[in-house]
mmCIF file of C-alpha atoms in Angstrom:
data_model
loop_
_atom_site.group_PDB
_atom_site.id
_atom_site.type_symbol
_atom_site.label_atom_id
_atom_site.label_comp_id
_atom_site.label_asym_id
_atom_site.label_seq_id
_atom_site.Cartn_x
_atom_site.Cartn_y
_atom_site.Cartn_z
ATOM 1 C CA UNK U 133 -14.016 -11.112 -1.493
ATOM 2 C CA UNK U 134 -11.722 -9.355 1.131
ATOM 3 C CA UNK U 135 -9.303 -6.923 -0.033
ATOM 4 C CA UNK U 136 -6.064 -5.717 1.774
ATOM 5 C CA UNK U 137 -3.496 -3.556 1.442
ATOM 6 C CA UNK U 138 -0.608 -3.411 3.409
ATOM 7 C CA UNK U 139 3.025 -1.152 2.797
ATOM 8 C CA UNK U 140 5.558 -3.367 4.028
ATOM 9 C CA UNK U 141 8.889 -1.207 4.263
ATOM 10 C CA UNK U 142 11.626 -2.117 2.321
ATOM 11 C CA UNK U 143 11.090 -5.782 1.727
ATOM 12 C CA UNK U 144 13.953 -7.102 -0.078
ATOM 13 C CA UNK U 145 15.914 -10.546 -0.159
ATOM 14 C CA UNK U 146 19.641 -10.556 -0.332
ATOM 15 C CA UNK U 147 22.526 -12.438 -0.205
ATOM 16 C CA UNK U 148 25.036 -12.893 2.352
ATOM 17 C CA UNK U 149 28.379 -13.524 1.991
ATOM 18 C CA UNK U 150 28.399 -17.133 2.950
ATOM 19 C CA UNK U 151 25.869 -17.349 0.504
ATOM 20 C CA UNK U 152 22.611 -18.046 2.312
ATOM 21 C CA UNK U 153 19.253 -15.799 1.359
ATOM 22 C CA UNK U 154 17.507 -13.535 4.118
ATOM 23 C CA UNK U 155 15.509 -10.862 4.068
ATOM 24 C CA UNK U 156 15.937 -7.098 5.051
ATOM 25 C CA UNK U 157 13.498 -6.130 7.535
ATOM 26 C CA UNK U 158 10.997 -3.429 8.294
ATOM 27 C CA UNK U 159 13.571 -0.708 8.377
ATOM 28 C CA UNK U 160 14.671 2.345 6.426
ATOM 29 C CA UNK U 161 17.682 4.597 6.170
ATOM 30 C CA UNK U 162 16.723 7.750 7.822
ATOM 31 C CA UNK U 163 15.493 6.298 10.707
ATOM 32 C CA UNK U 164 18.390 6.435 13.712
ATOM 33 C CA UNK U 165 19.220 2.861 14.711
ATOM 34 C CA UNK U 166 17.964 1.268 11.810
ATOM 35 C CA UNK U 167 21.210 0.908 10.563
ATOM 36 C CA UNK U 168 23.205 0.362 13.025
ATOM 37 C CA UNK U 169 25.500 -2.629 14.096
ATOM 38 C CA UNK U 170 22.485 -4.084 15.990
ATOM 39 C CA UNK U 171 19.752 -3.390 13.276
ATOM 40 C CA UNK U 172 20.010 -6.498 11.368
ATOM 41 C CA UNK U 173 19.574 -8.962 14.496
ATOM 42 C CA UNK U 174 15.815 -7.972 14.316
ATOM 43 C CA UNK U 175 15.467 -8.166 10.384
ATOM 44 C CA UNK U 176 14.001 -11.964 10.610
ATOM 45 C CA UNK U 177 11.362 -10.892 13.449
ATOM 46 C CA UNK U 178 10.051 -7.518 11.963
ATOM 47 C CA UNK U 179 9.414 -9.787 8.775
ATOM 48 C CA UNK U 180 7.818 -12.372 10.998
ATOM 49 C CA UNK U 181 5.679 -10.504 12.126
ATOM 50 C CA UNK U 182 4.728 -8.709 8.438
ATOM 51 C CA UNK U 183 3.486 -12.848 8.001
ATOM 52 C CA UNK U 184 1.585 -12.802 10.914
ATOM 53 C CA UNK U 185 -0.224 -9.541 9.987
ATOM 54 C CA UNK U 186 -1.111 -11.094 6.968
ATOM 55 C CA UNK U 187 -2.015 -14.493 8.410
ATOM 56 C CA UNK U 188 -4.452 -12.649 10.650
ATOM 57 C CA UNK U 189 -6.179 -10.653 7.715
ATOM 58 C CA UNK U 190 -6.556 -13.797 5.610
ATOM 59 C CA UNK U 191 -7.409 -11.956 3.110
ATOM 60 C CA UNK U 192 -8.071 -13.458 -0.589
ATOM 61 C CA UNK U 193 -6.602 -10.467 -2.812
ATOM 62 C CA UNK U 194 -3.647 -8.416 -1.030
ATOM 63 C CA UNK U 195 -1.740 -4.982 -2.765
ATOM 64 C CA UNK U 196 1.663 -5.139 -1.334
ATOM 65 C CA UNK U 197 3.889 -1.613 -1.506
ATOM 66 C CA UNK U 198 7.694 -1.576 -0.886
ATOM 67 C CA UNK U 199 8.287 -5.288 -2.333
ATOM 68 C CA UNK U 200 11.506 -5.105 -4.131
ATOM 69 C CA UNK U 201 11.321 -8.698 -6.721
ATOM 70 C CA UNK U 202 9.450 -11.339 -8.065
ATOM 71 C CA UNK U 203 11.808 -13.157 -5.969
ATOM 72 C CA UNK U 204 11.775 -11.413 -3.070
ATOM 73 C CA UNK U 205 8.254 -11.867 -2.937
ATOM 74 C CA UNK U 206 8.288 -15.768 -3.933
ATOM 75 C CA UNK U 207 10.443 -16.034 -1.326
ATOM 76 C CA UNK U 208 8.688 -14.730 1.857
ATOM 77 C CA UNK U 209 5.572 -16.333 0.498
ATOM 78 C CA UNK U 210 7.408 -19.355 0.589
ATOM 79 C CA UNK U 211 9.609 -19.253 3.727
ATOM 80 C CA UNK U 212 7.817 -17.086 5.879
ATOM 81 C CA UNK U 213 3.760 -16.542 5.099
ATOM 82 C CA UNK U 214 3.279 -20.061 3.941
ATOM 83 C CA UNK U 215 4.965 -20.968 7.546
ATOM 84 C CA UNK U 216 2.074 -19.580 9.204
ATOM 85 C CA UNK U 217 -0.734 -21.934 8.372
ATOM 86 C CA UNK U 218 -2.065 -19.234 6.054
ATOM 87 C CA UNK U 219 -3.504 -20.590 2.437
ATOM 88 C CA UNK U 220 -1.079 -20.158 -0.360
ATOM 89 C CA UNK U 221 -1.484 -17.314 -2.565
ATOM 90 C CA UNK U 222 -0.742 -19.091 -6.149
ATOM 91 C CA UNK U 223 -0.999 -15.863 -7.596
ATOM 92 C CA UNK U 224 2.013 -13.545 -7.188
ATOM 93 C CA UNK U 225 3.418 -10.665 -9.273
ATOM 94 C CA UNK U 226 6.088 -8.051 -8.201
ATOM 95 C CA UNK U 227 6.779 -6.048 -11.874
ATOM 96 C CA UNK U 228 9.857 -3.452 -12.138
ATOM 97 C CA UNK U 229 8.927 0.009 -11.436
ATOM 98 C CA UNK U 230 10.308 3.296 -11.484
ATOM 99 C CA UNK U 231 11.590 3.348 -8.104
ATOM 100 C CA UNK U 232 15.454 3.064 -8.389
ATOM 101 C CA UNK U 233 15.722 1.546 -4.865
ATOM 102 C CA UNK U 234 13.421 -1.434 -5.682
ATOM 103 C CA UNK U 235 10.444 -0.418 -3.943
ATOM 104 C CA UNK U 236 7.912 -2.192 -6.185
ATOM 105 C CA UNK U 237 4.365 -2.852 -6.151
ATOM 106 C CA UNK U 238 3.508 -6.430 -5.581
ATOM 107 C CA UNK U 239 0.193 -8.538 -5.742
ATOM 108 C CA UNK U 240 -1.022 -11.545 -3.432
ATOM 109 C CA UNK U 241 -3.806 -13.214 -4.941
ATOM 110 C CA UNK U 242 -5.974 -16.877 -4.731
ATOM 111 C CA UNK U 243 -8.414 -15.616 -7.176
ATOM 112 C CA UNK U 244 -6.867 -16.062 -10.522
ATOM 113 C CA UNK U 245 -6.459 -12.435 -12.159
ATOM 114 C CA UNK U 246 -7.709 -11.754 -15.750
ATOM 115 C CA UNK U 247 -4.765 -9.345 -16.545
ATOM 116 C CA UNK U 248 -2.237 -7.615 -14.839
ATOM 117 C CA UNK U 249 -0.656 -4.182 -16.289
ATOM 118 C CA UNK U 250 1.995 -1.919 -15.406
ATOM 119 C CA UNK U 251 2.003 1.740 -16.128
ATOM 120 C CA UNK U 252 5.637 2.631 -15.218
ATOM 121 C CA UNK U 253 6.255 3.844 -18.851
ATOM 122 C CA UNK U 254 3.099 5.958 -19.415
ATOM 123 C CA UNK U 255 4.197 9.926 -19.846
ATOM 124 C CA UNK U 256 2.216 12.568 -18.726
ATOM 125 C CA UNK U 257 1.394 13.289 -22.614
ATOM 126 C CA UNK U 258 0.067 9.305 -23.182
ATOM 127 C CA UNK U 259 -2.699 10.896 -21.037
ATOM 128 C CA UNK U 260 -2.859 14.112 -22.184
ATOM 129 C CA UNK U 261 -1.437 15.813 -19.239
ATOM 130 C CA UNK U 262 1.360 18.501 -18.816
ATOM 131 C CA UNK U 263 4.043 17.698 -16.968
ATOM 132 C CA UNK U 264 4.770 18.089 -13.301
ATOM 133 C CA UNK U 265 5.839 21.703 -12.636
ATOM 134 C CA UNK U 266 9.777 21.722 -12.962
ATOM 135 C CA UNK U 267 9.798 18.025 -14.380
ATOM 136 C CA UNK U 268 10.866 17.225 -17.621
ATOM 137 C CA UNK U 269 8.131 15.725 -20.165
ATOM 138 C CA UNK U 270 9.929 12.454 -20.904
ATOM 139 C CA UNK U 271 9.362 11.842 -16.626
ATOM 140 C CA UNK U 272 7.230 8.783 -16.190
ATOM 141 C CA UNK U 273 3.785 9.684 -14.818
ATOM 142 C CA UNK U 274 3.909 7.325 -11.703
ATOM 143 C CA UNK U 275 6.631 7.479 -9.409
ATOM 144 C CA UNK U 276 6.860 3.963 -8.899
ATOM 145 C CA UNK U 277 3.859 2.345 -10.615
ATOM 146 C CA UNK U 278 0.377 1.844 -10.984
ATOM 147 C CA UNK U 279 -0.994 -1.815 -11.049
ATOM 148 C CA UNK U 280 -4.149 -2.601 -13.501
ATOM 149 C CA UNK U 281 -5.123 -5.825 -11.820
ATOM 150 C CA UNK U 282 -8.431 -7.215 -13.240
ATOM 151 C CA UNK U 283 -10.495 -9.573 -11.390
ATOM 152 C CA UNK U 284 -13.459 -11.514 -12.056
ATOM 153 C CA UNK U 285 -16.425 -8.342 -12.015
ATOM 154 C CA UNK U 286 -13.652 -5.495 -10.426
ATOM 155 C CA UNK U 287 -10.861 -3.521 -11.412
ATOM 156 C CA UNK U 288 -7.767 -2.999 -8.921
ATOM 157 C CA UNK U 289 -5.695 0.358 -9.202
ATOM 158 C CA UNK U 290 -2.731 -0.593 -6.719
ATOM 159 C CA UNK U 291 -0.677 2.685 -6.109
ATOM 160 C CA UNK U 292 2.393 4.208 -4.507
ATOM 161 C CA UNK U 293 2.669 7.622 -4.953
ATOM 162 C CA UNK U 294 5.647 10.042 -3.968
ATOM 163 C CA UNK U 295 6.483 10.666 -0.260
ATOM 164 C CA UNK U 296 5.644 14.310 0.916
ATOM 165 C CA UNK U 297 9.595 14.240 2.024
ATOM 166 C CA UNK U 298 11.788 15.613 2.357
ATOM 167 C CA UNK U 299 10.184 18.685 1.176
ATOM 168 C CA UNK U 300 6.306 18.589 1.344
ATOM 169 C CA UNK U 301 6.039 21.477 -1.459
ATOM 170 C CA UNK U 302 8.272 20.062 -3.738
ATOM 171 C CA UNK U 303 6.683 16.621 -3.966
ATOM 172 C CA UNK U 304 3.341 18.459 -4.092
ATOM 173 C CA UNK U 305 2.973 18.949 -8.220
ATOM 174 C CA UNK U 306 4.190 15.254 -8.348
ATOM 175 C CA UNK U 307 1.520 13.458 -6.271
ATOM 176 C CA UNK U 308 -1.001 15.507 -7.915
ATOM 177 C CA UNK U 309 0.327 14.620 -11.513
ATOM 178 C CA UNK U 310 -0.107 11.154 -10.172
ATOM 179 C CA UNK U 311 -3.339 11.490 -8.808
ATOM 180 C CA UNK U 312 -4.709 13.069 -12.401
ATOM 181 C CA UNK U 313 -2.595 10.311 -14.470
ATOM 182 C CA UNK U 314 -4.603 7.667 -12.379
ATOM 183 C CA UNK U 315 -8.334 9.333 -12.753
ATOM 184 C CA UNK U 316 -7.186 9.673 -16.244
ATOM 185 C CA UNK U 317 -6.668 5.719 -17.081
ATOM 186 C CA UNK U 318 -9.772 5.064 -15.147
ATOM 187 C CA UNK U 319 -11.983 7.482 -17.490
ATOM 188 C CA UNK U 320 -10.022 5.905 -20.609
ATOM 189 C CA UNK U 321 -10.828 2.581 -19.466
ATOM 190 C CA UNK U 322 -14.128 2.789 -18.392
ATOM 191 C CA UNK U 323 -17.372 4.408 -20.396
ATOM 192 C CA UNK U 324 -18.868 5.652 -17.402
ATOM 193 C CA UNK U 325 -16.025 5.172 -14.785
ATOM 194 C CA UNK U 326 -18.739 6.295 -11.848
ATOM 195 C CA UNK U 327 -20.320 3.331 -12.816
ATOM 196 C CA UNK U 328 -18.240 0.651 -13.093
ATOM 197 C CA UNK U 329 -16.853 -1.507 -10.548
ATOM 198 C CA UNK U 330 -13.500 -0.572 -9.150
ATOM 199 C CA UNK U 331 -10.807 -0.114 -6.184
ATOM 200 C CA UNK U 332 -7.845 1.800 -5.681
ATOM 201 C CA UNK U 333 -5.626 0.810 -3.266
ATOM 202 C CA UNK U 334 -2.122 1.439 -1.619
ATOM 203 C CA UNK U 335 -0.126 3.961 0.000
ATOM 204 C CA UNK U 336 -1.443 7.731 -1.786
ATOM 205 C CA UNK U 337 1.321 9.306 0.672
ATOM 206 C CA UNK U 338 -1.347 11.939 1.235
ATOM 207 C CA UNK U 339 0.118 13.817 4.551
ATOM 208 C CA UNK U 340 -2.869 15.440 5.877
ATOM 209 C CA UNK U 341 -6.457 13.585 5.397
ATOM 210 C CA UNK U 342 -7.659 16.583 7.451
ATOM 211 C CA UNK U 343 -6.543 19.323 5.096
ATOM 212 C CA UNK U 344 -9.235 21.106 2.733
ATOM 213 C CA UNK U 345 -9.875 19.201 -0.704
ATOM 214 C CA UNK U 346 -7.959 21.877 -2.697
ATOM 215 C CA UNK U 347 -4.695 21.371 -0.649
ATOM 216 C CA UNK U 348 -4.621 17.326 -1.256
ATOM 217 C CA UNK U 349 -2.332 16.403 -4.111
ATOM 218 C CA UNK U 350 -4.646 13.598 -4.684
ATOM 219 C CA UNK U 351 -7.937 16.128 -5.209
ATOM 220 C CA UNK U 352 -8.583 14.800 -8.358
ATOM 221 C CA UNK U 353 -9.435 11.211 -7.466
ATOM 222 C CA UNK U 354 -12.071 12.793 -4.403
ATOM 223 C CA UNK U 355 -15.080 15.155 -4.455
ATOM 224 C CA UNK U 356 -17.101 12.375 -6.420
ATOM 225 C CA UNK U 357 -15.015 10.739 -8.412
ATOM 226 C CA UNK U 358 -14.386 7.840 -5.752
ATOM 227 C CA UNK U 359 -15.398 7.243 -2.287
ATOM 228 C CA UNK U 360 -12.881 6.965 0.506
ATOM 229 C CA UNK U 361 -14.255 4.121 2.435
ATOM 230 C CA UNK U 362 -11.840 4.973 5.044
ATOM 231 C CA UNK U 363 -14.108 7.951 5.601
ATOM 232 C CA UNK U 364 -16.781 5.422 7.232
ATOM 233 C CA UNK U 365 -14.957 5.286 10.212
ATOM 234 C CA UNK U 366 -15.141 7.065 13.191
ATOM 235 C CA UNK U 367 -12.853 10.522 13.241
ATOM 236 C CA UNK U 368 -9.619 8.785 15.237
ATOM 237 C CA UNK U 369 -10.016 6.046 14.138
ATOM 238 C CA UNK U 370 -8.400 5.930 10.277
ATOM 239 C CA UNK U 371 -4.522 6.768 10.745
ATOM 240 C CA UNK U 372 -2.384 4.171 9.472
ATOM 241 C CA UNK U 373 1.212 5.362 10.079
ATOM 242 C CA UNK U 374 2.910 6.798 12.310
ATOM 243 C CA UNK U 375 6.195 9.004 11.930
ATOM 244 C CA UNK U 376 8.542 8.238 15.041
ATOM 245 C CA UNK U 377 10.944 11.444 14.341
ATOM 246 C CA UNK U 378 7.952 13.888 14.619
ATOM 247 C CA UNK U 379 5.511 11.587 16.315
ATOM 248 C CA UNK U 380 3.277 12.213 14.412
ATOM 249 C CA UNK U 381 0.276 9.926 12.807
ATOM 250 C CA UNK U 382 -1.357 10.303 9.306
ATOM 251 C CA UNK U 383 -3.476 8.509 6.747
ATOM 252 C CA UNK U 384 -1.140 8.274 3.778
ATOM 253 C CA UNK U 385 -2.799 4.652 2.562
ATOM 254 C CA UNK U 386 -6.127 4.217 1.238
ATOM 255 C CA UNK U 387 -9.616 2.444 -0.085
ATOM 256 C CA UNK U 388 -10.780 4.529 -2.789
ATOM 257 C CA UNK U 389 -13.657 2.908 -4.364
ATOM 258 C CA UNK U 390 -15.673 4.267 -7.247
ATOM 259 C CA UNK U 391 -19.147 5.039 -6.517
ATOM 260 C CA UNK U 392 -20.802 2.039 -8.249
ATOM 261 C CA UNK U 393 -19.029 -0.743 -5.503
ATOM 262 C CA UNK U 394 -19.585 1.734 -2.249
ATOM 263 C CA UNK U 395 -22.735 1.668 -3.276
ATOM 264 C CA UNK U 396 -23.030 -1.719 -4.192
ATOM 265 C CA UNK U 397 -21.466 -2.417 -0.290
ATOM 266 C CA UNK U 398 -23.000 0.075 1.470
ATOM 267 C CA UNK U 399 -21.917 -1.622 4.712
ATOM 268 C CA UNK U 400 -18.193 -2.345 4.412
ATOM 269 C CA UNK U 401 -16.026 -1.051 6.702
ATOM 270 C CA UNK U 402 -12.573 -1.794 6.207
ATOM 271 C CA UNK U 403 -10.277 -2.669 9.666
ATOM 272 C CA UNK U 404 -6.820 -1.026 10.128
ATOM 273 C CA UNK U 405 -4.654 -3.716 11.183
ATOM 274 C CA UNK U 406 -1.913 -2.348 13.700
ATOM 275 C CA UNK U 407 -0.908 -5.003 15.820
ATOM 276 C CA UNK U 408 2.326 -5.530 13.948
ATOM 277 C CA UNK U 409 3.029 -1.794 14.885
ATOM 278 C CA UNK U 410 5.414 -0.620 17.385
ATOM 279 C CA UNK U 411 4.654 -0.076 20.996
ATOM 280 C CA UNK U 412 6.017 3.620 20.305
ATOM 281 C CA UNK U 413 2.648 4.258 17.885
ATOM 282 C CA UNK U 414 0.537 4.688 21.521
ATOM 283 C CA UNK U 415 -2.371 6.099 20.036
ATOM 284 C CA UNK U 416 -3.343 2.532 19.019
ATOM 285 C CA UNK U 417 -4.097 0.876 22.786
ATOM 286 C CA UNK U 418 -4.954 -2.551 21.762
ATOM 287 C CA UNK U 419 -2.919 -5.503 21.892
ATOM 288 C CA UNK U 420 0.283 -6.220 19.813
ATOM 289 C CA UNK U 421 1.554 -9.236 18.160
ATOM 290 C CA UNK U 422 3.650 -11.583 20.394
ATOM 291 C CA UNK U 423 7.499 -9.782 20.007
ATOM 292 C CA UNK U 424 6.810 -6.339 18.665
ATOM 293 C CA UNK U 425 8.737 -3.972 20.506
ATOM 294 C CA UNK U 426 8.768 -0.434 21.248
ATOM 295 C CA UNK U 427 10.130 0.531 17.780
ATOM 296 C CA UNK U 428 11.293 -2.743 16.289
ATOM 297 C CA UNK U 429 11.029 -5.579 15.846
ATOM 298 C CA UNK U 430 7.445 -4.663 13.990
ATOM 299 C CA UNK U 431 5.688 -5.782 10.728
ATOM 300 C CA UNK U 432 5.669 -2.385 8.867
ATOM 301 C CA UNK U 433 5.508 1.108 10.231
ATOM 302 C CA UNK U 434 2.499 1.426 8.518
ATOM 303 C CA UNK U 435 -0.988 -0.421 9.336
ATOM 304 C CA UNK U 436 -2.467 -3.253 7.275
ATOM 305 C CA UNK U 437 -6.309 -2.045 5.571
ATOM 306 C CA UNK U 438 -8.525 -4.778 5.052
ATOM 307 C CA UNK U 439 -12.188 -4.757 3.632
ATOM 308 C CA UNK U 440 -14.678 -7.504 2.858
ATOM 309 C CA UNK U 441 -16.927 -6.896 -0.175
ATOM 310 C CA UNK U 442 -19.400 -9.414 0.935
ATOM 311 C CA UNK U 443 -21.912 -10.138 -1.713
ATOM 312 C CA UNK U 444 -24.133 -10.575 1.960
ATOM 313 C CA UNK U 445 -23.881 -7.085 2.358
ATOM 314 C CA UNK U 446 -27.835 -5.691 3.143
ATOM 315 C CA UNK U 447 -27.166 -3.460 0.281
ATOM 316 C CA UNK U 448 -25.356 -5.904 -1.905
ATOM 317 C CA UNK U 449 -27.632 -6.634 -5.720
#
């Protein structure tokens, strides 16, 4: 099975005014230029390119962030992926989150899922958690959701926790409320949850991989309750964003994979996919799809992460 995650940016399908459907492309609004009176003419090429990303990863189960609808989704499956040559994904969910600008969790899938659940109503006391410092109780656990996908023999947490901005401190208690929530309804669901068999996946909007364990908001899904497969890559080797403002590069999306399936695929090593990147990201020097430019068009301003869990693996049972 290969796995992928991938944060898209602000995928969302809209009307015009002489009623035809596009999409918006890889762009957001506090970014200069990406709103400007010349932004829009690359909107159909940045999500081009998102296809092509996806084409090239080919992979069978994909956790989408920053989808805003079902139909949004339907649609550039449709118009755009299917254009590619890629196989169809007959199995395609975007559910209503918390986020109140419609950036949704979404699911890709040709293996037919036994259940999908959303946890965008779960309070911090359905877990048995406090709330966040200076949040009120009734505030939903998740920021935007958490996605309980089950496959045949493994369990997919797809996540999108808060962004570290604009104020890195404040969104602190929020991320880590998140991070607990999510450890949580993985030892509710599972009798021995460092034995079972599952994945979580998405953007974590951790800022800092590098920082010490006890300054990571997301502390309480590390230090052996899950394995960051990201971690089997070579130091320089695991950013998957980078912040054009502050140039700066980070690892806020992730593989976290309970200890039962890294063990049980000792070998994989998930890929960062940045070809769909902008030129301006320099630290990655290999080659580009055909029409990114130096910031846009691009696919996402985040990397793709794919991973096979090949039941080939050496150390596969």
């Amino acid at each position: 099975m290969r796995v992928a995650t991938f944060n898209v940016q602000n995928l969302r399908l809209r009307t015009s005014d002489d009623g035809h459907m596009r999409l918006d492309g890889a762009r957001d609004g506090d970014v200069p230029g990406d709103n400007d009176a010349v932004a829009p003419s690359f909107d159909l090429a940045d999500r081009r390119l998102t296809a092509a990303v996806l084409h090239d990863m080919n992979a069978d189960v994909v956790a989408l962030q920053e989808v805003h609808d079902q139909a949004t989704l339907d649609y550039f499956h449709d118009r755009l992926l299917m254009r590619t040559g890629l196989a169809p994904y007959p199995h395609r969910s975007c559910l209503p989150g918390n986020d109140g600008k419609g950036r949704n969790l979404a699911l890709l899938s040709r293996i037919a899922p036994v259940s999908i659940r959303s946890h965008a109503a779960l309070r911090p006391a359905d877990l048995g958690l406090p709330p966040a410092a200076d949040q009120p109780a009734e505030r939903p656990v998740f920021c935007r959701d958490c996605l309980e996908v089950d496959l045949p023999g493994l369990t997919l947490y797809i996540c999108h926790f808060k962004a570290p901005y604009p104020d890195a401190a404040a969104a602190f208690p929020t991320r880590r409320t998140e991070a607990l929530g999510l450890r949580a309804l993985i030892e509710r669901r599972f009798a021995s949850p460092l034995e079972a068999m599952w994945l979580i996946l998405g953007d974590l909007n951790e800022p800092d991989a590098r920082a010490p364990l006890s300054d990571k908001a997301i502390a309480p899904l590390l230090n052996g309750f899950a394995v960051d497969l990201l971690e089997r890559r070579p130091q320089g080797q695991r950013w998957s964003y980078y912040e054009t403002q502050h140039d700066t590069y980070s690892r806020p999306d992730a593989l976290l994979a309970s200890p039962a399936l890294a063990a049980a695929f000792p070998h994989a090593m998930p890929r960062l996919v940045r070809e769909g990147m902008g030129r301006e990201a320099a630290a990655y020097p290999g080659p580009r799809l055909h029409g990114v430019g130096a910031h846009r068009p691009h696919a996402s301003d985040h990397a793709a992460i794919v991973v096979d869990l090949d039941p080939n693996d050496p150390g596969a049972a």
